PDB file of C-alpha atoms in Angstrom:
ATOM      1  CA  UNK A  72       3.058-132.987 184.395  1.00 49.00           C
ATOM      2  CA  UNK A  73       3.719-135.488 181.984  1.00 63.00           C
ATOM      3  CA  UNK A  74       7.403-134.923 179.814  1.00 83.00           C
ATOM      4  CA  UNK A  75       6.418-137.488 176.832  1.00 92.00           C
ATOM      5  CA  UNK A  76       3.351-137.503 174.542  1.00 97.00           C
ATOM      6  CA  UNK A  77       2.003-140.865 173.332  1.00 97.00           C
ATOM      7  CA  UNK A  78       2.369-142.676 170.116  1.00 98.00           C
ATOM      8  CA  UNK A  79      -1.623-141.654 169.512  1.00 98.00           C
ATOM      9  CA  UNK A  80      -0.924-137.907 170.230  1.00 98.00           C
ATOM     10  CA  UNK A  81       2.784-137.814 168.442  1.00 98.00           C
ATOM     11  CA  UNK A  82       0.676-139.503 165.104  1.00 98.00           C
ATOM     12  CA  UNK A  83      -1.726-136.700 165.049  1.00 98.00           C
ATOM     13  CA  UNK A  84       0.654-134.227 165.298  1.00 98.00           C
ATOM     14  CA  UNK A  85       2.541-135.218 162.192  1.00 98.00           C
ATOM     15  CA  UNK A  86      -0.505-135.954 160.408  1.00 98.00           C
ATOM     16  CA  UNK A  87      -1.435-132.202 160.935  1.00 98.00           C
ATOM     17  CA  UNK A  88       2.374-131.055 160.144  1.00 98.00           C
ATOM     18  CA  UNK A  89       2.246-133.769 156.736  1.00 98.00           C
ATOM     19  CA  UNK A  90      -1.438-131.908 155.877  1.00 98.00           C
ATOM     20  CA  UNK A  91       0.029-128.529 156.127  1.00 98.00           C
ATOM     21  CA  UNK A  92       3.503-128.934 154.482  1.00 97.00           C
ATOM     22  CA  UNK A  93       3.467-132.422 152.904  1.00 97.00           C
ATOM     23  CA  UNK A  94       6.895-131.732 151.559  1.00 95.00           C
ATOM     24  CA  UNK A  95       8.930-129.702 153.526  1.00 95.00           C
ATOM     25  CA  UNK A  96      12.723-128.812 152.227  1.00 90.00           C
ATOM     26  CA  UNK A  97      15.630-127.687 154.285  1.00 90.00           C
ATOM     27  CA  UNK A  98      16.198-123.560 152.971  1.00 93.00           C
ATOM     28  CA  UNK A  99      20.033-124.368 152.575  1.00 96.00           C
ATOM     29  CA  UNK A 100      20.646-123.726 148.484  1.00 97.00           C
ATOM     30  CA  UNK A 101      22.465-126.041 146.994  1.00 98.00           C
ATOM     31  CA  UNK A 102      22.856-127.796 143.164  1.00 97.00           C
ATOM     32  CA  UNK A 103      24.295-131.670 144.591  1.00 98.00           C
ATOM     33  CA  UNK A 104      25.379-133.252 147.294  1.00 98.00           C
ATOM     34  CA  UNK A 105      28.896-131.788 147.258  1.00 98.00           C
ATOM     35  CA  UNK A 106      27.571-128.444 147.584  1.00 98.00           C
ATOM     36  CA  UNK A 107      25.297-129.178 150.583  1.00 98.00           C
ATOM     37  CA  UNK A 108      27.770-130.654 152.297  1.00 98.00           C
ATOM     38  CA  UNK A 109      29.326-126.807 152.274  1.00 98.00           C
ATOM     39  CA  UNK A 110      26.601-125.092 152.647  1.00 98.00           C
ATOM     40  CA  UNK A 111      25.455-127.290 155.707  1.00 97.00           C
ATOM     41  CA  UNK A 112      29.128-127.115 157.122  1.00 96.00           C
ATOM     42  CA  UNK A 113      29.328-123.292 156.895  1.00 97.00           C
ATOM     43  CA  UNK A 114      25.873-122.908 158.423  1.00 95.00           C
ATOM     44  CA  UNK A 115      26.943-123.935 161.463  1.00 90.00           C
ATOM     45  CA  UNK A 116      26.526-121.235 164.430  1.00 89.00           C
ATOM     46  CA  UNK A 117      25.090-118.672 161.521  1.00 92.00           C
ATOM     47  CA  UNK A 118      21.576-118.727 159.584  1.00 92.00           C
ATOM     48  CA  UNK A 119      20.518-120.331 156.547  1.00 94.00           C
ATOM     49  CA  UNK A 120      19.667-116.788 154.896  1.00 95.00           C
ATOM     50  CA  UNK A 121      23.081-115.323 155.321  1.00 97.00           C
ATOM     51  CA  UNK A 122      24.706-118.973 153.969  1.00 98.00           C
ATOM     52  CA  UNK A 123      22.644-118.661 150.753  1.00 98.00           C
ATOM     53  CA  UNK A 124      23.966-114.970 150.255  1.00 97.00           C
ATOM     54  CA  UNK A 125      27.195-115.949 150.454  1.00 97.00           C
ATOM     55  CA  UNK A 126      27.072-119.012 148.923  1.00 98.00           C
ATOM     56  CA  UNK A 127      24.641-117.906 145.636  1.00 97.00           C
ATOM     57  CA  UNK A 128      27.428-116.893 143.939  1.00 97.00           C
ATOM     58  CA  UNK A 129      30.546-119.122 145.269  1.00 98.00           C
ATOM     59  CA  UNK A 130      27.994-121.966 143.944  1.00 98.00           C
ATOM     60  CA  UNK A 131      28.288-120.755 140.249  1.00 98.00           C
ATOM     61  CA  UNK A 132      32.293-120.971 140.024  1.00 98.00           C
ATOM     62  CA  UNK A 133      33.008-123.797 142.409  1.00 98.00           C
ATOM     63  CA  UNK A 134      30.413-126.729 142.878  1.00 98.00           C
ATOM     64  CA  UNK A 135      32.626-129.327 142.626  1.00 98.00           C
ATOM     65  CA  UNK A 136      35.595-130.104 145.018  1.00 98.00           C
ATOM     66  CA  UNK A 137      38.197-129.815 142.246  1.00 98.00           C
ATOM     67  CA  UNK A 138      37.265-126.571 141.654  1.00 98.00           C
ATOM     68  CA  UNK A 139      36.491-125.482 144.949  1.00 98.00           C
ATOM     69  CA  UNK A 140      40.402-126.347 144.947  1.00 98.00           C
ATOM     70  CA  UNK A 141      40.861-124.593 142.442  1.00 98.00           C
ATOM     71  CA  UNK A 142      39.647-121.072 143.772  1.00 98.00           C
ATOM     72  CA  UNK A 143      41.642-121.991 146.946  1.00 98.00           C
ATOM     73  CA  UNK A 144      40.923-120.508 150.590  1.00 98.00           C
ATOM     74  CA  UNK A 145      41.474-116.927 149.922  1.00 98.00           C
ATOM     75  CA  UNK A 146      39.217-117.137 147.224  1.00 98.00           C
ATOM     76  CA  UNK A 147      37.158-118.726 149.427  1.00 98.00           C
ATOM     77  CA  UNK A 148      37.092-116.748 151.997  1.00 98.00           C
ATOM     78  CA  UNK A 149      36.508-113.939 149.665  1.00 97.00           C
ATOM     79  CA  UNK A 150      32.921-115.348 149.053  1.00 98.00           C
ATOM     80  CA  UNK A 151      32.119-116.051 152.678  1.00 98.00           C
ATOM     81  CA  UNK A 152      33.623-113.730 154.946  1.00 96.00           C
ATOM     82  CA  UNK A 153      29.939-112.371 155.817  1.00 96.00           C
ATOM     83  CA  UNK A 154      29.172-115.713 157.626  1.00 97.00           C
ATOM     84  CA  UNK A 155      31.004-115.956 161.060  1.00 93.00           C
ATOM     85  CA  UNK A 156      33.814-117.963 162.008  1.00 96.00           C
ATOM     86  CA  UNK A 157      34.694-117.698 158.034  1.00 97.00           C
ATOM     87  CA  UNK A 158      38.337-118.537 158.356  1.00 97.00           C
ATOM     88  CA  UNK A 159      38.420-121.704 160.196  1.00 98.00           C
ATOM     89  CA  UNK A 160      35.144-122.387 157.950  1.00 98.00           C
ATOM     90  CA  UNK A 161      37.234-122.138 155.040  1.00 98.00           C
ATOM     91  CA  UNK A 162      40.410-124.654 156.110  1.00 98.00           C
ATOM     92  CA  UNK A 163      37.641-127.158 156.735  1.00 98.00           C
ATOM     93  CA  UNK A 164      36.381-126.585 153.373  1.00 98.00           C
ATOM     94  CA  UNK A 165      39.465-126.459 151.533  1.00 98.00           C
ATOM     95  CA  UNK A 166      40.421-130.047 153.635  1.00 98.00           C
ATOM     96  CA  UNK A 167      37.119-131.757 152.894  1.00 98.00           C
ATOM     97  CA  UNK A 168      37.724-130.802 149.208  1.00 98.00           C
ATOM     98  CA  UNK A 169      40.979-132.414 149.250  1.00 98.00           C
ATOM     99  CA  UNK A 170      39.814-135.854 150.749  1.00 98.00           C
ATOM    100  CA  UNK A 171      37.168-135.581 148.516  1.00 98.00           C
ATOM    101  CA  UNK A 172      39.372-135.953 145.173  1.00 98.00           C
ATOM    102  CA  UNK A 173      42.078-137.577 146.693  1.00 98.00           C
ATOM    103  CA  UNK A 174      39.949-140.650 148.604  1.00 98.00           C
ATOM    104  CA  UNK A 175      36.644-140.447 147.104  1.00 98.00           C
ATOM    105  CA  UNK A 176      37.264-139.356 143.147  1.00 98.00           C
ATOM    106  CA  UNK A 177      35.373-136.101 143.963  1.00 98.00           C
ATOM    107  CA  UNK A 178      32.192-138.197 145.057  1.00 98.00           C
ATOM    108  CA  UNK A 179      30.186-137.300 148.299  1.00 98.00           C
ATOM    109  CA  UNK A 180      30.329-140.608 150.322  1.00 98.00           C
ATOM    110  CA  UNK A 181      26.981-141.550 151.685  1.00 97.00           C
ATOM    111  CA  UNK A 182      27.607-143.307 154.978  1.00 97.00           C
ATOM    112  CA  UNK A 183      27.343-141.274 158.231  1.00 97.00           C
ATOM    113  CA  UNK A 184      31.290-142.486 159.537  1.00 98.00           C
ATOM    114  CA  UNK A 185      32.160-141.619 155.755  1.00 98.00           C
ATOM    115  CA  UNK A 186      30.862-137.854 156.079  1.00 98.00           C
ATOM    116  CA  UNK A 187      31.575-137.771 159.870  1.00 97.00           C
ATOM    117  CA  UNK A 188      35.499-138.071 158.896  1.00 97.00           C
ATOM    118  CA  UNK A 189      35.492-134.958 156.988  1.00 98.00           C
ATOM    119  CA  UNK A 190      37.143-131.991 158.411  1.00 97.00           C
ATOM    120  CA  UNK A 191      34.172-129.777 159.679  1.00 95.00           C
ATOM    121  CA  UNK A 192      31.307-132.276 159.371  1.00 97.00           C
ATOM    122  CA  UNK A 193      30.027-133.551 162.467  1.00 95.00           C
ATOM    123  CA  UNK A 194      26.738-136.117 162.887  1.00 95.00           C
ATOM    124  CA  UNK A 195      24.311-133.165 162.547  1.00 94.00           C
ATOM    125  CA  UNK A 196      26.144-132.034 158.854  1.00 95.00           C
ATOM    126  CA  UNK A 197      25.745-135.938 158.161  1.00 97.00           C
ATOM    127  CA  UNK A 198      22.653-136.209 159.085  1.00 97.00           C
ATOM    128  CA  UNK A 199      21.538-133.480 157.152  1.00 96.00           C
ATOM    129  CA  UNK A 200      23.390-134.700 154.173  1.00 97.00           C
ATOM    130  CA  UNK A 201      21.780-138.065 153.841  1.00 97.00           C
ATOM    131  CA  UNK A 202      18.147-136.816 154.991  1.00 96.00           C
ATOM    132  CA  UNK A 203      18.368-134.115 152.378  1.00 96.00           C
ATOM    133  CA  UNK A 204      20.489-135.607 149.367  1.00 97.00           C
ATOM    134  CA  UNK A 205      19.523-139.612 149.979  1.00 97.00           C
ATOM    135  CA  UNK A 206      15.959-138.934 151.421  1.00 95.00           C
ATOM    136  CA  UNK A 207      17.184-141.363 154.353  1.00 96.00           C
ATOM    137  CA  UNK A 208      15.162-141.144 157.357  1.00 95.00           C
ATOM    138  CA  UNK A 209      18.454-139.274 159.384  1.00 96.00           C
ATOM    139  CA  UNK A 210      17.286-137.038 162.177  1.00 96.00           C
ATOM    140  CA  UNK A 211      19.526-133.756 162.402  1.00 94.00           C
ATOM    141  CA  UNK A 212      18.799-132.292 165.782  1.00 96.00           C
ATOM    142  CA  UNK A 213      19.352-128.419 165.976  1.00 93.00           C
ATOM    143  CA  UNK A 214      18.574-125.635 168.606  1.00 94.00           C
ATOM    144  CA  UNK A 215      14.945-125.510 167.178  1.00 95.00           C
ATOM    145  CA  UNK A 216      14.474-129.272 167.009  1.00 97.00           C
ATOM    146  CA  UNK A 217      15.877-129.889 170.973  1.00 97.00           C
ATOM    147  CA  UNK A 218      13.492-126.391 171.737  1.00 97.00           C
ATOM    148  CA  UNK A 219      10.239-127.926 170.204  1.00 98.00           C
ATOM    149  CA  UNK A 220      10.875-131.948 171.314  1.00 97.00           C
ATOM    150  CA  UNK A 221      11.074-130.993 175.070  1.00 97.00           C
ATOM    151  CA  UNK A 222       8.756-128.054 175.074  1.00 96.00           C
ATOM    152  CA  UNK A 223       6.159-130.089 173.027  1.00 97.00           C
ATOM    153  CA  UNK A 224       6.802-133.887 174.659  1.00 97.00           C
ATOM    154  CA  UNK A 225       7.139-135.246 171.357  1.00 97.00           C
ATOM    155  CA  UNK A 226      10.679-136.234 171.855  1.00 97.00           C
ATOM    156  CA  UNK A 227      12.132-134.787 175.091  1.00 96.00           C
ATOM    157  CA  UNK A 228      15.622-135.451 175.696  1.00 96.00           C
ATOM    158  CA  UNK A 229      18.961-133.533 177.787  1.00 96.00           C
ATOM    159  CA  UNK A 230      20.792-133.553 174.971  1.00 97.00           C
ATOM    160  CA  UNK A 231      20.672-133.341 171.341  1.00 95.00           C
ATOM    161  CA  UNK A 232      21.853-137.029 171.131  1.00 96.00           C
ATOM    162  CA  UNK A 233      19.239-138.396 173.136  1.00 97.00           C
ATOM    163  CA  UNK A 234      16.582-135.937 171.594  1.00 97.00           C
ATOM    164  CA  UNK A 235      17.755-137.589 167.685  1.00 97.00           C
ATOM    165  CA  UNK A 236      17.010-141.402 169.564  1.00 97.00           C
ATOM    166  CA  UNK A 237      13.723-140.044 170.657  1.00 97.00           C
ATOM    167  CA  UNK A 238      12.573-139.003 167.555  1.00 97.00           C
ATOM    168  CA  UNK A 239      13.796-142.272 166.095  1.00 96.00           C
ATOM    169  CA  UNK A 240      11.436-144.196 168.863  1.00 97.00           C
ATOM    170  CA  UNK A 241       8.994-141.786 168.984  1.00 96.00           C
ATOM    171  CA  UNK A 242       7.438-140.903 165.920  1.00 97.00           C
ATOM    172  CA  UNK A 243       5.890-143.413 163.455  1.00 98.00           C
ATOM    173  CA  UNK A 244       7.782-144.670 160.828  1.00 97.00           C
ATOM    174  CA  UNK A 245       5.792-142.875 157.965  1.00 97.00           C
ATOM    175  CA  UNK A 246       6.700-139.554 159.137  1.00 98.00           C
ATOM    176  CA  UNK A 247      10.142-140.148 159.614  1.00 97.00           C
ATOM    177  CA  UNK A 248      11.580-138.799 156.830  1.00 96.00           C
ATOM    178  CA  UNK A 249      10.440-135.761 157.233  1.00 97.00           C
ATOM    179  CA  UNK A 250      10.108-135.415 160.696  1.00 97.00           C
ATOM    180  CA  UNK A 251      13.227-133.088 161.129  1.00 94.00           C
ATOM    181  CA  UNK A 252      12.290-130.712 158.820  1.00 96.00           C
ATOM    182  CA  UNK A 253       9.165-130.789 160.072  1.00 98.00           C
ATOM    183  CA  UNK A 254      10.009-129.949 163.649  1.00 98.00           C
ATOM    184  CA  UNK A 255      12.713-127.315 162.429  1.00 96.00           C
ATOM    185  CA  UNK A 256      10.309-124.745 160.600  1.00 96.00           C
ATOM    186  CA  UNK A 257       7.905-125.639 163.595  1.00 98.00           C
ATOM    187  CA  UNK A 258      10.600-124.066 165.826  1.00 97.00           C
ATOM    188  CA  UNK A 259      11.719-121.589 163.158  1.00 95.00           C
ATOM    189  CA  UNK A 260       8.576-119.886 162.455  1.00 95.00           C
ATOM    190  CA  UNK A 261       6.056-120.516 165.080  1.00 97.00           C
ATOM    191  CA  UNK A 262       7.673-122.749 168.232  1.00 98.00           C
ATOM    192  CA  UNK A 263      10.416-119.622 169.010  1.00 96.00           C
ATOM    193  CA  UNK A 264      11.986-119.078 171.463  1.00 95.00           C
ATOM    194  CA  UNK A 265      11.300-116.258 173.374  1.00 93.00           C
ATOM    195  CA  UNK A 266       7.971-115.465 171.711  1.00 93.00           C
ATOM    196  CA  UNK A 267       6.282-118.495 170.627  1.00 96.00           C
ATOM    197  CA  UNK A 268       2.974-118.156 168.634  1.00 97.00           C
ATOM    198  CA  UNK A 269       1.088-120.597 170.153  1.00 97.00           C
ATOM    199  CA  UNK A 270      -1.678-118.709 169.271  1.00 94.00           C
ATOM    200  CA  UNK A 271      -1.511-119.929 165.546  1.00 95.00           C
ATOM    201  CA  UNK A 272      -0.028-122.493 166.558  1.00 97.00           C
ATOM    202  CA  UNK A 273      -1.514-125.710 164.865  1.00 97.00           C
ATOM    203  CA  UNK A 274      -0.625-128.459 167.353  1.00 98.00           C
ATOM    204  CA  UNK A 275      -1.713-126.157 170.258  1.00 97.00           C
ATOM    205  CA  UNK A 276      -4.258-128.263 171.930  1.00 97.00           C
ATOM    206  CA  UNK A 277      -1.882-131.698 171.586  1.00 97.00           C
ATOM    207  CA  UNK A 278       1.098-129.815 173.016  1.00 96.00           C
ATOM    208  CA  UNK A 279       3.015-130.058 176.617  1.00 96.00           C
ATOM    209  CA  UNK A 280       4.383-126.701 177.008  1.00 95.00           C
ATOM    210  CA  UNK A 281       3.073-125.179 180.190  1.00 92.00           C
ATOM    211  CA  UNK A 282       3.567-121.919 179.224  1.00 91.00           C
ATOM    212  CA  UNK A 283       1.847-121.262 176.332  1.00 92.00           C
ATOM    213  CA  UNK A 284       1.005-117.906 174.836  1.00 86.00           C
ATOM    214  CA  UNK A 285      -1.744-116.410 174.035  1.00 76.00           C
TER     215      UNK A 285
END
């Protein structure tokens, strides 16, 4: 069985993904690029819906790092003690706040080694970051992404590094800056994992996956 689609099959694929969902958004909640870098680093390991619970209200009082500062990490943790991991969560908030207005005059930087440097933000967080704030073509690879790229053959890879350099050389250029989100409510909502609707599933016919569904 072949493990990689070709450029001819992957280009149909996003054109049917782009004709469905021309713009798709990432479900974090956020109000600018300081507060999706929190929201993105506390969503780690837990789901988007319980981050916006928590985070609808923190949002409101502390949106900036100064003030997130400000409340401190008890106050923090006050707000997001639903989410798991919540404490350790917290320091790495309260730390990236701190480098924030002490090195970067409360700005979010915008390079990848910039963000990658802050306490709790690894090259996923960046990547979502600067694909969702800076619209640049970054390809955050998740449990759902790795799930649909080998399943699929769009862009197989053993790990979630060489899964984020398939997609890169993979998919046209044109659908690149999209292409994460894309494939992450493909996974989310249809592509699952233990039940995947392939029935409604609109790249069905294209796809790899042996063991398709009825």
């Amino acid at each position: 069985m072949r493990s990689q689609l070709d450029y001819h099959t992957i280009r149909e694929i996003f054109a049917r993904f782009e004709a469905a969902e021309p713009e798709p958004k990432g479900e974090l909640e956020h109000v600018n690029a300081y507060t999706l870098v929190v929201a993105v680093a506390l969503s780690a390991q837990a789901t988007d819906v319980g981050v916006n619970k928590a985070t609808r209200e923190l949002f409101k009082i502390a949106d900036t790092p100064q003030k997130m500062l400000d409340l401190g990490e008890e106050g923090l943790i006050g707000h997001i003690k639903t989410i798991g991991l919540y404490r350790n969560k917290a320091k790495n908030v309260i730390k990236l706040s701190r480098i924030l207005v002490e090195d970067y005059a409360g700005e979010v930087p915008n390079s990848r080694a910039a963000l990658q440097s802050l306490p709790g933000v690894g090259r996923k967080t960046a990547n979502v970051v600067l694909n969702m704030w800076w619209h640049y073509p970054a390809q955050a690879v998740d449990t759902h992404i790795f799930r649909v790229g080998n399943r699929s053959g769009i862009c197989p890879g053993k790990n979630v590094d060489a899964v984020e350099r398939a997609i890169e050389d993979n998919i046209p250029v044109d659908f690149q800056r999209h292409a994460h989100h894309w494939l992450i409510l493909h996974g989310r909502y249809t592509c699952k994992a233990r039940k995947p609707a392939c029935g409604t599933c609109l790249i069905r016919d294209l796809c790899l996956f042996e063991d398709k569904t009825l």
